[in-house]
Coordinates of C-alpha atoms in Angstrom, one line a residue:
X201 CA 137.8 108.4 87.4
X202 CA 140.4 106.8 88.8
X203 CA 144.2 106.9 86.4
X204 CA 145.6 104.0 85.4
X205 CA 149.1 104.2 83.8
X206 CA 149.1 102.8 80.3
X207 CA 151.1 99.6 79.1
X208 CA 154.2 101.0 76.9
X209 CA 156.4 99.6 74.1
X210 CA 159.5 100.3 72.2
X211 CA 158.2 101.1 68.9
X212 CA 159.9 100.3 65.4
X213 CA 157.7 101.0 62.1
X214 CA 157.8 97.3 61.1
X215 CA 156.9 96.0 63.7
X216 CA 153.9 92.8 63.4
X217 CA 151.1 92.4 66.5
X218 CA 151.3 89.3 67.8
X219 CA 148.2 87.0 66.8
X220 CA 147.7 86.0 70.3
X221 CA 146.8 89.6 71.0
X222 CA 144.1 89.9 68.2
X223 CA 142.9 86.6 69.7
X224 CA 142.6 87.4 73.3
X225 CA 139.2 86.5 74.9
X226 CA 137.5 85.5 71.8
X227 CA 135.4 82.5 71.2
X228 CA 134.3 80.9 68.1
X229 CA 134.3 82.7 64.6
X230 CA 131.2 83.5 63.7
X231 CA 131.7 84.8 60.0
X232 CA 133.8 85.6 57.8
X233 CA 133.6 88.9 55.6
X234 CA 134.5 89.9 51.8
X235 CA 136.5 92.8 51.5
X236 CA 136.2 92.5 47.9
X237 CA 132.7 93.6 46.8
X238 CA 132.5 94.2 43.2
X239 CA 131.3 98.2 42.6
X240 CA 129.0 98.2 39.9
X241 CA 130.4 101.1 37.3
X242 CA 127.4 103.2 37.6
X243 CA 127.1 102.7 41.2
X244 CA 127.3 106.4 43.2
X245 CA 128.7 107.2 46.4
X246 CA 127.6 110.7 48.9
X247 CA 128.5 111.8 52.3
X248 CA 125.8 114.0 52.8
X249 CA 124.3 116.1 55.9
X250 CA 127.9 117.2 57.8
X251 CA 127.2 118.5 61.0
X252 CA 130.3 119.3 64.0
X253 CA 128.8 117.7 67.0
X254 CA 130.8 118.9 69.9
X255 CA 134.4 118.6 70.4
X256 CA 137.1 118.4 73.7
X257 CA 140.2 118.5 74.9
X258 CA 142.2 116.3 77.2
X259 CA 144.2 117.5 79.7
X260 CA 146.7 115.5 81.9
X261 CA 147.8 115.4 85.4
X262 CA 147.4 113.0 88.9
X263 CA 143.1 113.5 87.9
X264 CA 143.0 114.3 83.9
X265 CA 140.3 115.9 82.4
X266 CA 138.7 117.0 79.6
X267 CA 137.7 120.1 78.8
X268 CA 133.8 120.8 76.9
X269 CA 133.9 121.9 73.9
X270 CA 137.9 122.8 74.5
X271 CA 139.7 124.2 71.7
X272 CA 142.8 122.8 69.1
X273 CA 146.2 124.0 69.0
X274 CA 146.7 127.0 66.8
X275 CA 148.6 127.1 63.4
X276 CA 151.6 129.5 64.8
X277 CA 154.4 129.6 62.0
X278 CA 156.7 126.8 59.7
X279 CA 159.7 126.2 61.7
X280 CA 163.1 125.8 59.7
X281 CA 164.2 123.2 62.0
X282 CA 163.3 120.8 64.5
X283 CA 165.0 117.8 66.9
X284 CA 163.3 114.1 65.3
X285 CA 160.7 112.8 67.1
X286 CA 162.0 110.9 70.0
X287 CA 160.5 109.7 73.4
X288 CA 156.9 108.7 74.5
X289 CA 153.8 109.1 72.7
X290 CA 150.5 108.6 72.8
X291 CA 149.5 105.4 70.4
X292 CA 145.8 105.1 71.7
X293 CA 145.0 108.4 74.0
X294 CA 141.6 107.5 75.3
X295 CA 142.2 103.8 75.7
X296 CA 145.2 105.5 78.4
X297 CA 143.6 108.0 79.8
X298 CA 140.1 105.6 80.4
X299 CA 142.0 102.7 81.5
X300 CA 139.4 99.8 82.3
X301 CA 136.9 102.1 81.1
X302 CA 135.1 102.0 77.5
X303 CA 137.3 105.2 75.5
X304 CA 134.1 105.7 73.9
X305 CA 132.7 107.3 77.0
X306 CA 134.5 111.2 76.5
X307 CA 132.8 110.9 73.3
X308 CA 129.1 110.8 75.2
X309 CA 130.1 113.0 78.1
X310 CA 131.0 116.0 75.5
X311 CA 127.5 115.2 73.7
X312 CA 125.4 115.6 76.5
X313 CA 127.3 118.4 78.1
X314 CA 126.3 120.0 75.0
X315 CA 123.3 118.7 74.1
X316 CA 120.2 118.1 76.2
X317 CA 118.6 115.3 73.8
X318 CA 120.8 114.2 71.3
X319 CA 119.1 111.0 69.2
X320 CA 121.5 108.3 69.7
X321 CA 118.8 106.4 68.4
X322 CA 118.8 107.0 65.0
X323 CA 122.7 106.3 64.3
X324 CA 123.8 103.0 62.4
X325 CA 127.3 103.4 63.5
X326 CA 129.7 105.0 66.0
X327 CA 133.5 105.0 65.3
X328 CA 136.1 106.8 65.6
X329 CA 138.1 107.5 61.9
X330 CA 141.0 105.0 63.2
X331 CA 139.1 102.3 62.7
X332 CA 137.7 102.9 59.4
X333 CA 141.0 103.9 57.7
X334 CA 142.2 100.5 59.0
X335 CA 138.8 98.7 57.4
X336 CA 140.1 100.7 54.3
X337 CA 143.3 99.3 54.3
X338 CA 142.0 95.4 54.5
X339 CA 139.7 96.2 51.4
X340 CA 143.2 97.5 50.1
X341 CA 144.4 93.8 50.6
X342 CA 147.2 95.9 53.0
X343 CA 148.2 91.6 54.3
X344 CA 150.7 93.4 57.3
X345 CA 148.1 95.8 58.6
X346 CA 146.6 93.5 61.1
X347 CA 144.2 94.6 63.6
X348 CA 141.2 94.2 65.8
X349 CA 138.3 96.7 67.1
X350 CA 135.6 95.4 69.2
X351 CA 131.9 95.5 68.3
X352 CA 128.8 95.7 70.6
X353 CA 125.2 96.5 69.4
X354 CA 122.8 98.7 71.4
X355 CA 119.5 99.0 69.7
X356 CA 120.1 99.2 66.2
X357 CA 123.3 100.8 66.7
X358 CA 127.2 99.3 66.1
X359 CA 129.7 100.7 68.4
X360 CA 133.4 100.3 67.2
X361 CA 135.9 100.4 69.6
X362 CA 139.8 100.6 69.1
X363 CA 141.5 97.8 70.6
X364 CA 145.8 98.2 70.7
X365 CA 148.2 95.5 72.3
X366 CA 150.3 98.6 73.1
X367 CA 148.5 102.8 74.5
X368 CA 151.9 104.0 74.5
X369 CA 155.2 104.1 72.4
X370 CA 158.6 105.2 73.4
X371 CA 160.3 105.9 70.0
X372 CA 164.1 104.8 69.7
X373 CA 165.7 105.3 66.5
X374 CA 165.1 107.5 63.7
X375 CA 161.4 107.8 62.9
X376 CA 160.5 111.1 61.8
X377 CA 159.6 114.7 62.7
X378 CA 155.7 114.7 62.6
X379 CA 155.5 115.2 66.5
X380 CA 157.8 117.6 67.0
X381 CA 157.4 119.7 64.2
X382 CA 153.7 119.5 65.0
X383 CA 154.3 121.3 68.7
X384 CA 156.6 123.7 67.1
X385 CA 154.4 124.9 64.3
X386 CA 151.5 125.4 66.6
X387 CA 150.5 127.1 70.0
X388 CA 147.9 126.2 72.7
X389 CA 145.6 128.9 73.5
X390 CA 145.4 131.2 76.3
X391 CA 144.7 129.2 79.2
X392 CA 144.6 125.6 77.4
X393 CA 148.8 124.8 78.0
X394 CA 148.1 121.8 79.6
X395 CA 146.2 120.3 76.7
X396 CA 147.5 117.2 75.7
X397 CA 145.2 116.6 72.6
X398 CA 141.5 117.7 71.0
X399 CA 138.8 115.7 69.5
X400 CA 135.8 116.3 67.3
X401 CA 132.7 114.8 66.8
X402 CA 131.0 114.9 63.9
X403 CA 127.7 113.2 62.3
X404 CA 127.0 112.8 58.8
X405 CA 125.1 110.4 56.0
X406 CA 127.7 107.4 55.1
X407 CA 126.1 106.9 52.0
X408 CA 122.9 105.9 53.6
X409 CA 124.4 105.1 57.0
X410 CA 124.2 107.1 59.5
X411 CA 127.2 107.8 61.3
X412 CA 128.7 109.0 64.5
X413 CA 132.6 109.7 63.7
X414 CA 135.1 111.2 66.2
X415 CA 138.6 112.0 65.5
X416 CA 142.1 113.7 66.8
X417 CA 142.2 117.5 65.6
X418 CA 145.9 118.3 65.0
X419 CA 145.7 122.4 64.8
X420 CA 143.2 124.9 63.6
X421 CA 144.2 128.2 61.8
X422 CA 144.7 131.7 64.1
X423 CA 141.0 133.6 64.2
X424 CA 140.9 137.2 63.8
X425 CA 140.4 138.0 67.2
X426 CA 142.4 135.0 68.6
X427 CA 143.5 137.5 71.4
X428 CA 140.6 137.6 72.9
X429 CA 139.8 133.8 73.4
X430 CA 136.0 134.3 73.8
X431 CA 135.8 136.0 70.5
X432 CA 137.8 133.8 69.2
X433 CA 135.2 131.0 69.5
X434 CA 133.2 132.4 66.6
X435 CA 131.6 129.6 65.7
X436 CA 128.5 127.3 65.3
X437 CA 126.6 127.6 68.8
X438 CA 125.4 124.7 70.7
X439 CA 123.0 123.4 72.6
X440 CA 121.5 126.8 73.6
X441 CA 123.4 130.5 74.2
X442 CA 127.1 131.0 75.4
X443 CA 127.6 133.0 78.3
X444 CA 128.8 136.7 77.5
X445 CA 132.4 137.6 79.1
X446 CA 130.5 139.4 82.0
X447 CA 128.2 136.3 83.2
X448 CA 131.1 134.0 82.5
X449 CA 135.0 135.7 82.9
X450 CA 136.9 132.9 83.3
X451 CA 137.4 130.6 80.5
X452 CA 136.3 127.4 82.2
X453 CA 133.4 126.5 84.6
X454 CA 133.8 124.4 87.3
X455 CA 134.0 120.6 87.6
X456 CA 131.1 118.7 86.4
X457 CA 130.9 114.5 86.5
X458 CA 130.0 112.6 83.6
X459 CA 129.7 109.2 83.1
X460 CA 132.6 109.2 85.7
X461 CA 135.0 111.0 83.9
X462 CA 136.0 114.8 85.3
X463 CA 134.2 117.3 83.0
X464 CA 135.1 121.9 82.3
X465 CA 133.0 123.8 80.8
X466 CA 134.2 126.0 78.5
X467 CA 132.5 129.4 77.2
X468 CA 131.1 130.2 74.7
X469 CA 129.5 126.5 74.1
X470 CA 130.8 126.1 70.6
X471 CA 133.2 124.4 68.4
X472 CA 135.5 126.0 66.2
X473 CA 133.7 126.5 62.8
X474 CA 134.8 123.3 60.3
X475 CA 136.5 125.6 58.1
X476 CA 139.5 126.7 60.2
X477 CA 140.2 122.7 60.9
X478 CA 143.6 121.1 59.4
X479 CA 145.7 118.1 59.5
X480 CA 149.5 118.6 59.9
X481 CA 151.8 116.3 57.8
X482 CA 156.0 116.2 57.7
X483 CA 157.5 114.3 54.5
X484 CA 161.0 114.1 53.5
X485 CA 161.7 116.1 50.0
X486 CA 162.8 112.6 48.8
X487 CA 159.4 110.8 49.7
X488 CA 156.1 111.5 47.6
X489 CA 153.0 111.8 50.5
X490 CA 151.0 108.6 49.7
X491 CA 147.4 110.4 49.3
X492 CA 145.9 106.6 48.9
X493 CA 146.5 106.7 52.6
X494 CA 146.2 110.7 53.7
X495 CA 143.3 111.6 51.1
X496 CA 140.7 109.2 52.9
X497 CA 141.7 110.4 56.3
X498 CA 141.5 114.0 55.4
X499 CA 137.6 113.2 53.5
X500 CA 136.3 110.3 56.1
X501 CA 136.5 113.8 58.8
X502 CA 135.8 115.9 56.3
X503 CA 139.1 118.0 57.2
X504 CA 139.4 120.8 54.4
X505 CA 143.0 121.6 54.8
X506 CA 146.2 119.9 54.7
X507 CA 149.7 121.6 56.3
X508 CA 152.3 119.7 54.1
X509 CA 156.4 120.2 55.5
X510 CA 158.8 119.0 53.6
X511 CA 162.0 118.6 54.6
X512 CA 165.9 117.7 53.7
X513 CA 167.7 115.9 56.3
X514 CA 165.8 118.0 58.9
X515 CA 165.9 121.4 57.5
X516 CA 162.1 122.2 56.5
X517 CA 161.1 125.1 53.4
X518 CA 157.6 126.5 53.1
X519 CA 154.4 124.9 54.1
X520 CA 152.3 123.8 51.7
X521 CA 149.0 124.4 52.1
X522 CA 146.5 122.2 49.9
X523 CA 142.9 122.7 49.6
X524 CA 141.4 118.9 49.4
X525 CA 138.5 120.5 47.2
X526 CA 140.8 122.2 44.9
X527 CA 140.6 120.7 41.5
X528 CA 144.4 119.8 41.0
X529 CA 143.0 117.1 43.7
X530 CA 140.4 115.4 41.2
X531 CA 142.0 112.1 40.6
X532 CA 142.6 111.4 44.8
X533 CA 139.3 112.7 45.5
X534 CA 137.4 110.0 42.2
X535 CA 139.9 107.3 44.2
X536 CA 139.0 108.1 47.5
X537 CA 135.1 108.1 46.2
X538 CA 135.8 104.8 44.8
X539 CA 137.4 103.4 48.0
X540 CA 134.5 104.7 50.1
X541 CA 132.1 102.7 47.7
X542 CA 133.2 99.6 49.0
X543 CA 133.3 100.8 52.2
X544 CA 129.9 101.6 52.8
X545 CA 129.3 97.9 51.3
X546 CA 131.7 96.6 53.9
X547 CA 130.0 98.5 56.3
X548 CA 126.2 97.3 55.5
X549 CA 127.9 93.4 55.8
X550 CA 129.0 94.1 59.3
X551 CA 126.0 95.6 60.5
X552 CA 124.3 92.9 58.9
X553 CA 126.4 90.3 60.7
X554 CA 126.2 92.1 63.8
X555 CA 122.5 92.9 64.2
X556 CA 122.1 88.9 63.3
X557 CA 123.7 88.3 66.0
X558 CA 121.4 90.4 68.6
X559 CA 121.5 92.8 71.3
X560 CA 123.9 92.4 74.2
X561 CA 126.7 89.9 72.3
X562 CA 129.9 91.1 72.4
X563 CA 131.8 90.7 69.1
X564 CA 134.8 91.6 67.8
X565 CA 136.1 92.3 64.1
X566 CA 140.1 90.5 63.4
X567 CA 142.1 91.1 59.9
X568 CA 144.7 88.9 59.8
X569 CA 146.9 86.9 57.2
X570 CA 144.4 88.8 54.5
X571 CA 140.6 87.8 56.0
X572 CA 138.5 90.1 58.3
X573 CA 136.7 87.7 60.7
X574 CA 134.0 88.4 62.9
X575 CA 134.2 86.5 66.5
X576 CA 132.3 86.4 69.2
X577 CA 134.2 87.9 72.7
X578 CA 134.0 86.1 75.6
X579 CA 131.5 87.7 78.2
X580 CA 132.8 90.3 81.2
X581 CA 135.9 91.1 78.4
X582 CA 136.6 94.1 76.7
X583 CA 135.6 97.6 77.7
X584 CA 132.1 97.3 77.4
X585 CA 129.8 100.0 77.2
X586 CA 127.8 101.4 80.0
X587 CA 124.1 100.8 80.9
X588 CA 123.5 104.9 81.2
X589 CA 125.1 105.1 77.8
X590 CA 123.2 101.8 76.2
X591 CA 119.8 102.9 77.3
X592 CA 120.6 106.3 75.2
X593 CA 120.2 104.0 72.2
X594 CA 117.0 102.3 73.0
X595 CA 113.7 103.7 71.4

């Protein structure tokens, strides 16, 4: 896989994307799409069948890399005080690291490392949870939140792919302490120091979609035999038996190639068990944590734990660690539930529109000044997906 270095921005928080961006390479509008289906009161929404797919971690360097199934940072301790966030960062990792390539292909290249015949077939939708928090926020009528993702069907299948005018961001000015608060409280685990961030891929019922959903793990709580790495990885086993310590005693195969992108192996061939997942948040003691924003996140990945770090003027107290199932969460979770309704209905309309459209016509999905649009995309534009992966989807 050949590197190529990501286009970079100063970043400020207000800052608009430029319409001609959202534009680029599209053709005619093909329809336009309501954001603003009525729920019917006695109407019920379920996420149902959760399963952990696989999971991996990027690493960086003059050939990055990701490592299969890799493993999150570790919750370490609550710093009392950190520098603000300052410096480059990552907006859209995989659209960096894959450069002309489609990001969706690390996704595929963990599956099949770690399973031999995964049915790609049956899935409705694959996404990643960026782009359905920002469908969420057009249903929310959220007018300055423009954005685009771009849409290709294979078989019955939508693909969703991230699309940012900017991968990277250099921060000037004050903007907060998520980052580095984030790589204080935590630690990388023996041998993983050069991981640069971890995914997981998860399935599950979307209310009678199914879905393929992958998403950025920020840390995972310390196992009881963290020490020893291998035992540490006492988890939900896939795609056949890990390796015992003697067979396998370093903690990462060799190279494998996938898809064109440099694969490790990691042993055992497991993810770390749902339960021990969690999302890290900063918020100044001043500033309420909008859960119309961080309770959807922390549900549409079905994240069980929230780290919140409050802070005055850079001085952080205690962590607060919140249970999304506890019961003092009731009235976010019946919101959330309500938001995830419409949706699901959102969701069924572009399918709908898409699968109208056929096979092999690349689309892509615009909100802008208040309407979510879908256009067509010009031929040859894009970062379209594979043959080896399309025929995956084929029946």
């Amino acid at each position: 896989m050949s590197y190529h270095p990501p286009k970079r921005t100063t970043w400020h928080p207000t800052s608009a994307i430029n319409p001609d961006f959202l534009l680029q390479d599209l053709e005619r509008e093909v329809e336009t799409l309501s954001t603003n289906a009525t729920v019917h009161p006695s109407s019920t929404f379920c996420l149902r069948n959760f399963s952990p797919i696989a999971s991996y971690s990027w690493f960086e360097g003059t050939s990055p890399f990701i490592a299969v199934p890799g493993y999150p940072r570790i919750w370490s301790n609550a710093p009392s005080r950190v520098p603000a966030d300052s410096g480059l960062h990552f907006v859209d990792g995989h659209g960096a690291h894959m450069g002309h390539q489609s990001p969706l292909l690390p996704m595929f290249a963990a599956i099949d490392t770690l399973h031999d015949n995964f049915p790609y077939q049956n899935l409705d939708l694959v996404t990643d949870r960026n782009s359905l928090r920002k469908l969420l926020r057009c249903i929310d009528q959220q007018r300055d939140r423009a954005f685009r993702i771009d849409v290709d069907l294979v078989g019955k299948t939508c693909l969703f792919t991230r699309r940012e005018k900017f991968l990277m961001e250099t921060i000037n000015g004050f903007s907060g302490y998520g980052h580095e608060y984030e790589k204080a409280a935590t630690k990388s685990r023996r041998g993983s120091e050069g991981e640069v961030s971890h995914h997981r891929v998860v399935t599950y019922d979307f209310g009678g979609l199914q879905m393929l959903l992958r998403y950025k793990v920020d840390a995972c709580t310390e196992s009881e035999s963290e020490d020893n790495f291998l035992a540490s990885f006492s988890a939900l086993n896939i795609g056949g038996q890990a390796k015992s310590p003697a067979s396998q005693p370093d903690s990462y195969s060799h190279y494998t190639n996938r898809f064109g992108i440099k694969v490790k192996l990691t042993y055992p061939r497991s993810v770390v068990p749902q339960s021990r997942v969690i999302e890290i948040k900063t918020r100044s003691s001043r500033n309420a944590l909008n859960w119309k924003e961080a309770y959807p996140q922390l549900y549409l990945s079905q994240t069980p734990y929230l780290y919140l770090a409050r802070h005055t003027d850079g001085k952080f107290g205690s962590v607060e660690k919140i249970d999304i199932n506890d019961p003092a969460m009731a009235s976010y979770a019946k919101r959330a539930k309500d938001a995830m309704r419409k949706l699901q209905l959102l969701l069924v309309s572009i399918l709908t529109a898409v699968r109208k459209q056929g096979e092999g016509k690349p689309l892509s999905l615009v909100y802008y000044g208040g309407k979510l649009k879908l256009y067509k995309r010009r031929e040859g534009t894009g970062k379209p997906i594979e043959v080896e992966i399309s025929r995956k989807f084929c029946r």
